[in-house]
mmCIF file of C-alpha atoms in Angstrom:
data_model
loop_
_atom_site.group_PDB
_atom_site.id
_atom_site.type_symbol
_atom_site.label_atom_id
_atom_site.label_comp_id
_atom_site.label_asym_id
_atom_site.label_seq_id
_atom_site.Cartn_x
_atom_site.Cartn_y
_atom_site.Cartn_z
ATOM 1 C CA MET A 199 -14.341 -7.277 -2.059
ATOM 2 C CA LYS A 200 -13.070 -10.416 -0.334
ATOM 3 C CA PHE A 201 -15.177 -13.586 -0.064
ATOM 4 C CA ASP A 202 -14.849 -16.109 2.725
ATOM 5 C CA PRO A 203 -15.072 -19.874 2.005
ATOM 6 C CA ALA A 204 -18.735 -20.029 3.051
ATOM 7 C CA THR A 205 -19.667 -17.287 0.584
ATOM 8 C CA ILE A 206 -17.788 -19.052 -2.181
ATOM 9 C CA GLU A 207 -19.696 -22.252 -1.461
ATOM 10 C CA ARG A 208 -23.006 -20.378 -1.648
ATOM 11 C CA LEU A 209 -21.962 -18.942 -5.014
ATOM 12 C CA LYS A 210 -21.166 -22.426 -6.273
ATOM 13 C CA GLU A 211 -24.598 -23.647 -5.150
ATOM 14 C CA LYS A 212 -26.301 -20.769 -6.954
ATOM 15 C CA ILE A 213 -24.330 -21.505 -10.113
ATOM 16 C CA ALA A 214 -25.527 -25.112 -9.971
ATOM 17 C CA VAL A 215 -29.152 -23.942 -9.610
ATOM 18 C CA TYR A 216 -28.828 -21.515 -12.526
ATOM 19 C CA ARG A 217 -27.188 -24.193 -14.639
ATOM 20 C CA GLU A 218 -30.096 -26.577 -14.058
ATOM 21 C CA PHE A 219 -32.594 -23.807 -14.793
ATOM 22 C CA LEU A 220 -30.870 -22.940 -18.061
ATOM 23 C CA LYS A 221 -30.678 -26.590 -19.034
ATOM 24 C CA ASN A 222 -34.451 -26.952 -18.673
ATOM 25 C CA TRP A 223 -35.164 -23.563 -20.235
ATOM 26 C CA LEU A 224 -33.039 -24.379 -23.280
ATOM 27 C CA GLU A 225 -34.841 -27.659 -24.021
ATOM 28 C CA PRO A 226 -35.845 -27.595 -27.731
ATOM 29 C CA SER A 227 -39.527 -28.136 -26.939
ATOM 30 C CA ASN A 228 -39.521 -25.225 -24.512
ATOM 31 C CA LEU A 229 -37.628 -22.920 -26.898
ATOM 32 C CA ALA A 230 -40.083 -23.664 -29.705
ATOM 33 C CA GLN A 231 -42.892 -22.318 -27.577
ATOM 34 C CA LEU A 232 -40.973 -19.292 -26.281
ATOM 35 C CA ARG A 233 -39.175 -18.089 -29.413
ATOM 36 C CA PRO A 234 -42.065 -16.087 -30.904
ATOM 37 C CA LYS A 235 -42.645 -14.230 -27.645
ATOM 38 C CA LEU A 236 -41.045 -10.922 -26.643
ATOM 39 C CA GLU A 237 -40.374 -12.382 -23.220
ATOM 40 C CA PHE A 238 -38.017 -14.864 -24.872
ATOM 41 C CA GLN A 239 -35.768 -12.132 -26.268
ATOM 42 C CA THR A 240 -35.742 -10.351 -22.912
ATOM 43 C CA GLY A 241 -35.011 -13.605 -21.134
ATOM 44 C CA VAL A 242 -32.054 -14.366 -23.386
ATOM 45 C CA LEU A 243 -30.484 -10.973 -22.646
ATOM 46 C CA ALA A 244 -31.160 -11.322 -18.930
ATOM 47 C CA GLY A 245 -29.689 -14.825 -18.954
ATOM 48 C CA PHE A 246 -26.451 -13.686 -20.558
ATOM 49 C CA ALA A 247 -26.215 -10.779 -18.124
ATOM 50 C CA LEU A 248 -26.699 -13.150 -15.198
ATOM 51 C CA ILE A 249 -24.065 -15.566 -16.473
ATOM 52 C CA ALA A 250 -21.605 -12.710 -16.993
ATOM 53 C CA SER A 251 -22.121 -11.372 -13.460
ATOM 54 C CA VAL A 252 -21.711 -14.800 -11.886
ATOM 55 C CA LEU A 253 -18.538 -15.484 -13.872
ATOM 56 C CA LEU A 254 -17.173 -12.071 -12.889
ATOM 57 C CA GLY A 255 -17.792 -12.836 -9.227
ATOM 58 C CA VAL A 256 -16.105 -16.223 -9.451
ATOM 59 C CA THR A 257 -13.114 -14.726 -11.305
ATOM 60 C CA ASN A 258 -12.781 -12.052 -8.646
ATOM 61 C CA CYS A 259 -12.750 -14.736 -5.933
ATOM 62 C CA SER A 260 -10.026 -16.695 -7.678
ATOM 63 C CA THR A 261 -7.718 -13.744 -8.450
ATOM 64 C CA GLU A 262 -8.129 -11.580 -5.359
ATOM 65 C CA GLY A 263 -6.010 -13.839 -3.193
ATOM 66 C CA THR A 264 -3.189 -13.830 -5.749
ATOM 67 C CA ILE A 265 -3.247 -10.031 -6.043
ATOM 68 C CA GLN A 266 -3.146 -9.611 -2.260
ATOM 69 C CA ARG A 267 -0.188 -11.994 -1.998
ATOM 70 C CA ARG A 268 1.704 -9.953 -4.589
ATOM 71 C CA LEU A 269 0.975 -6.731 -2.712
ATOM 72 C CA ASP A 270 2.125 -8.305 0.560
ATOM 73 C CA GLU A 271 5.318 -9.542 -1.093
ATOM 74 C CA ASP A 272 6.100 -6.058 -2.433
ATOM 75 C CA LEU A 273 5.443 -4.470 0.945
ATOM 76 C CA LYS A 274 7.575 -7.069 2.736
ATOM 77 C CA LYS A 275 10.456 -6.366 0.365
ATOM 78 C CA SER A 276 10.166 -2.629 1.056
ATOM 79 C CA LEU A 277 10.120 -3.221 4.811
ATOM 80 C CA GLU A 278 13.255 -5.334 4.555
ATOM 81 C CA GLU A 279 15.066 -2.496 2.769
ATOM 82 C CA VAL A 280 14.556 -0.026 5.623
ATOM 83 C CA VAL A 281 14.618 -2.302 8.681
ATOM 84 C CA PRO A 282 17.640 -4.643 8.972
ATOM 85 C CA ALA A 283 16.665 -8.312 9.331
ATOM 86 C CA ALA A 284 18.813 -8.634 12.459
ATOM 87 C CA LEU A 285 16.437 -6.320 14.324
ATOM 88 C CA TYR A 286 13.308 -8.463 14.213
ATOM 89 C CA ASP A 287 12.031 -12.015 14.369
ATOM 90 C CA ASN A 288 8.312 -11.295 13.995
ATOM 91 C CA ASP A 289 6.067 -10.839 10.970
ATOM 92 C CA MET A 290 5.775 -7.065 10.624
ATOM 93 C CA LEU A 291 2.888 -7.387 8.194
ATOM 94 C CA GLN A 292 0.833 -8.914 10.990
ATOM 95 C CA ASP A 293 2.123 -6.647 13.773
ATOM 96 C CA THR A 294 0.735 -3.170 13.166
ATOM 97 C CA LEU A 295 -0.724 -0.113 14.848
ATOM 98 C CA ASN A 296 -2.760 2.685 13.275
ATOM 99 C CA ILE A 297 -2.026 6.198 14.469
ATOM 100 C CA PRO A 298 -3.610 9.566 13.519
ATOM 101 C CA SER A 299 -1.429 11.574 11.135
ATOM 102 C CA ALA A 300 -3.620 14.248 9.518
ATOM 103 C CA GLU A 301 -1.762 17.150 11.121
ATOM 104 C CA TYR A 302 1.627 16.042 9.739
ATOM 105 C CA ASN A 303 0.802 16.477 6.040
ATOM 106 C CA ILE A 304 2.204 13.107 4.994
ATOM 107 C CA GLY A 305 -0.629 12.059 2.727
ATOM 108 C CA ALA A 306 -2.996 10.253 5.098
ATOM 109 C CA ASN A 307 -5.305 10.999 7.998
ATOM 110 C CA GLU A 308 -4.276 7.705 9.583
ATOM 111 C CA THR A 309 -0.981 5.857 9.162
ATOM 112 C CA THR A 310 -0.373 2.141 9.547
ATOM 113 C CA VAL A 311 2.847 1.509 11.454
ATOM 114 C CA TYR A 312 4.594 -1.843 11.084
ATOM 115 C CA ILE A 313 6.227 -2.958 14.313
ATOM 116 C CA ALA A 314 9.587 -4.786 14.353
ATOM 117 C CA LYS A 315 10.193 -6.954 17.427
ATOM 118 C CA LYS A 316 13.143 -8.984 18.625
ATOM 119 C CA SER A 317 12.403 -11.565 21.314
ATOM 120 C CA GLY A 318 9.101 -9.823 21.996
ATOM 121 C CA GLN A 319 10.568 -6.334 22.436
ATOM 122 C CA VAL A 320 9.971 -3.537 19.950
ATOM 123 C CA SER A 321 13.237 -2.715 18.206
ATOM 124 C CA ALA A 322 12.014 -0.521 15.351
ATOM 125 C CA VAL A 323 8.992 0.709 13.425
ATOM 126 C CA CYS A 324 8.294 1.338 9.785
ATOM 127 C CA PHE A 325 5.606 3.240 7.908
ATOM 128 C CA LYS A 326 4.743 4.618 4.488
ATOM 129 C CA PHE A 327 4.281 8.344 3.991
ATOM 130 C CA THR A 328 4.024 10.910 1.231
ATOM 131 C CA ALA A 329 5.532 14.218 0.269
ATOM 132 C CA PRO A 330 2.372 15.575 -1.397
ATOM 133 C CA ASP A 331 4.073 18.581 -2.971
ATOM 134 C CA GLY A 332 6.896 17.226 -5.110
ATOM 135 C CA TYR A 333 7.826 19.048 -8.298
ATOM 136 C CA SER A 334 5.637 16.767 -10.438
ATOM 137 C CA GLY A 335 3.282 15.400 -7.804
ATOM 138 C CA ALA A 336 3.285 13.140 -4.798
ATOM 139 C CA ILE A 337 6.479 11.355 -3.730
ATOM 140 C CA ASN A 338 5.621 8.147 -1.884
ATOM 141 C CA MET A 339 8.200 6.835 0.567
ATOM 142 C CA ILE A 340 8.746 4.307 3.329
ATOM 143 C CA MET A 341 10.932 4.821 6.409
ATOM 144 C CA GLY A 342 12.327 2.603 9.145
ATOM 145 C CA ILE A 343 13.099 4.130 12.557
ATOM 146 C CA ASP A 344 14.695 2.426 15.560
ATOM 147 C CA ARG A 345 13.092 2.604 18.997
ATOM 148 C CA ASP A 346 15.264 5.614 19.921
ATOM 149 C CA GLY A 347 14.161 7.672 16.924
ATOM 150 C CA ASN A 348 17.149 7.162 14.619
ATOM 151 C CA ILE A 349 16.443 6.576 10.936
ATOM 152 C CA LEU A 350 17.362 3.071 9.785
ATOM 153 C CA GLY A 351 16.526 3.658 6.164
ATOM 154 C CA VAL A 352 14.342 5.554 3.719
ATOM 155 C CA ARG A 353 13.260 4.440 0.241
ATOM 156 C CA VAL A 354 11.149 6.043 -2.462
ATOM 157 C CA LEU A 355 8.278 3.776 -3.507
ATOM 158 C CA SER A 356 6.913 5.831 -6.384
ATOM 159 C CA HIS A 357 7.106 9.316 -7.859
ATOM 160 C CA LYS A 358 6.655 11.345 -11.060
ATOM 161 C CA GLU A 359 9.734 13.530 -10.776
ATOM 162 C CA THR A 360 11.806 14.514 -13.818
ATOM 163 C CA PRO A 361 13.970 11.673 -15.202
ATOM 164 C CA GLY A 362 17.672 12.507 -14.967
ATOM 165 C CA LEU A 363 17.040 15.268 -12.426
ATOM 166 C CA GLY A 364 14.517 14.688 -9.653
ATOM 167 C CA ASP A 365 14.705 10.912 -9.913
ATOM 168 C CA LYS A 366 18.001 10.971 -7.997
ATOM 169 C CA ILE A 367 15.872 10.418 -4.911
ATOM 170 C CA GLU A 368 15.751 6.759 -6.012
ATOM 171 C CA VAL A 369 18.444 4.580 -4.449
ATOM 172 C CA ALA A 370 19.024 3.024 -7.878
ATOM 173 C CA LYS A 371 19.967 6.437 -9.293
ATOM 174 C CA SER A 372 22.109 7.896 -6.492
ATOM 175 C CA ASP A 373 23.058 7.434 -2.848
ATOM 176 C CA TRP A 374 21.283 10.647 -1.790
ATOM 177 C CA ILE A 375 18.516 8.832 0.095
ATOM 178 C CA LEU A 376 21.130 6.909 2.117
ATOM 179 C CA LYS A 377 22.325 10.129 3.754
ATOM 180 C CA PHE A 378 19.375 9.980 6.166
ATOM 181 C CA VAL A 379 20.554 6.809 7.912
ATOM 182 C CA GLY A 380 21.405 7.571 11.532
ATOM 183 C CA ARG A 381 19.727 10.972 11.498
ATOM 184 C CA SER A 382 17.143 11.875 14.123
ATOM 185 C CA LEU A 383 15.390 14.841 15.670
ATOM 186 C CA ASP A 384 17.915 14.654 18.510
ATOM 187 C CA ASN A 385 21.127 14.791 16.482
ATOM 188 C CA LEU A 386 20.088 17.308 13.837
ATOM 189 C CA ALA A 387 18.612 20.723 14.644
ATOM 190 C CA PRO A 388 15.244 21.610 13.061
ATOM 191 C CA ALA A 389 16.817 24.260 10.828
ATOM 192 C CA LYS A 390 19.186 21.650 9.391
ATOM 193 C CA TRP A 391 16.332 19.497 8.094
ATOM 194 C CA ALA A 392 16.539 21.228 4.739
ATOM 195 C CA VAL A 393 18.649 21.237 1.591
ATOM 196 C CA LYS A 394 21.912 23.164 1.675
ATOM 197 C CA LYS A 395 20.479 25.904 -0.534
ATOM 198 C CA ASP A 396 18.045 26.612 2.320
ATOM 199 C CA GLY A 397 20.755 26.446 4.987
ATOM 200 C CA GLY A 398 20.250 22.770 5.744
ATOM 201 C CA GLU A 399 22.300 19.589 5.846
ATOM 202 C CA PHE A 400 21.231 17.776 2.690
ATOM 203 C CA ASP A 401 22.336 18.203 -0.908
ATOM 204 C CA GLN A 402 20.004 19.524 -3.569
ATOM 205 C CA PHE A 403 20.250 18.312 -7.158
ATOM 206 C CA ALA A 404 21.554 20.396 -10.038
ATOM 207 C CA GLY A 405 18.484 21.664 -11.839
ATOM 208 C CA ALA A 406 16.097 20.054 -9.352
ATOM 209 C CA THR A 407 15.882 21.680 -5.952
ATOM 210 C CA ILE A 408 12.180 21.200 -5.248
ATOM 211 C CA THR A 409 12.288 17.387 -5.295
ATOM 212 C CA PRO A 410 14.942 16.953 -2.579
ATOM 213 C CA ARG A 411 13.591 19.927 -0.620
ATOM 214 C CA LYS A 412 10.103 18.443 -0.365
ATOM 215 C CA SER A 413 11.476 14.971 0.333
ATOM 216 C CA VAL A 414 13.567 16.244 3.255
ATOM 217 C CA GLN A 415 10.593 18.133 4.658
ATOM 218 C CA ALA A 416 8.363 15.054 4.475
ATOM 219 C CA ILE A 417 10.981 12.843 6.159
ATOM 220 C CA TYR A 418 11.256 15.420 8.941
ATOM 221 C CA ARG A 419 7.488 15.406 9.399
ATOM 222 C CA GLY A 420 7.566 11.612 9.481
ATOM 223 C CA LEU A 421 10.056 11.762 12.349
ATOM 224 C CA GLN A 422 7.810 14.224 14.137
ATOM 225 C CA LEU A 423 4.932 11.764 13.786
ATOM 226 C CA PHE A 424 7.058 9.024 15.336
ATOM 227 C CA LYS A 425 8.168 11.313 18.166
ATOM 228 C CA ALA A 426 4.584 12.227 18.994
ATOM 229 C CA HIS A 427 3.588 8.551 19.295
ATOM 230 C CA GLN A 428 6.923 7.069 20.388
ATOM 231 C CA GLU A 429 5.770 5.826 23.775
ATOM 232 C CA GLN A 430 2.719 4.139 22.282
ATOM 233 C CA LEU A 431 4.747 2.567 19.480
ATOM 234 C CA ILE A 432 7.649 1.151 21.456
ATOM 235 C CA ASN A 433 5.419 -0.037 24.292
ATOM 236 C CA PRO A 434 2.304 -1.249 22.457
#
């Protein structure tokens, strides 16, 4: 939950009111009269609960902005890995479109597309997507595509594939993921969007065929999503 400055000010005012109330309530003369009563015990518990909730709210206000900045920084770094800096002069984090994607089986009913522009013209797009059926679970990726439908880059954001086998989809472990650069639906036939074991273009890994197979299939579906919305995306 994100609080605007006005809400934060109201919280501060309430804290000041509660502080004054507690100050008066905790006066020795007042406590002497209340201590024998059951209401006193209940009031003490309620007071501590109230203080805890207020402090939690204030802490959330102070840390939420920092967390969001970290998330934005991570996303920006990922965008920069799959869309060359020379292709845009805008802030892609602020230039987005949401498109329906349920029918493409890429992990979301709606996908946020980050738009890269150079001198006001769309040069490329980027979006996150998921291969939901990896060997050990979902494989989360991000892909950059130029305005003509050619892949600029693909990176794996997170996965649970087998270390030493399926983790070769990571760019830090092998150059396999780089083989998609320049590929598109126009220069590679549908049947070739598969691993070589299935008659396709892309290598499988020794002892780990499912991971690359499902990754290739998800990248292909991501390109299909772009193709279906290409006109809307390059002429927003």
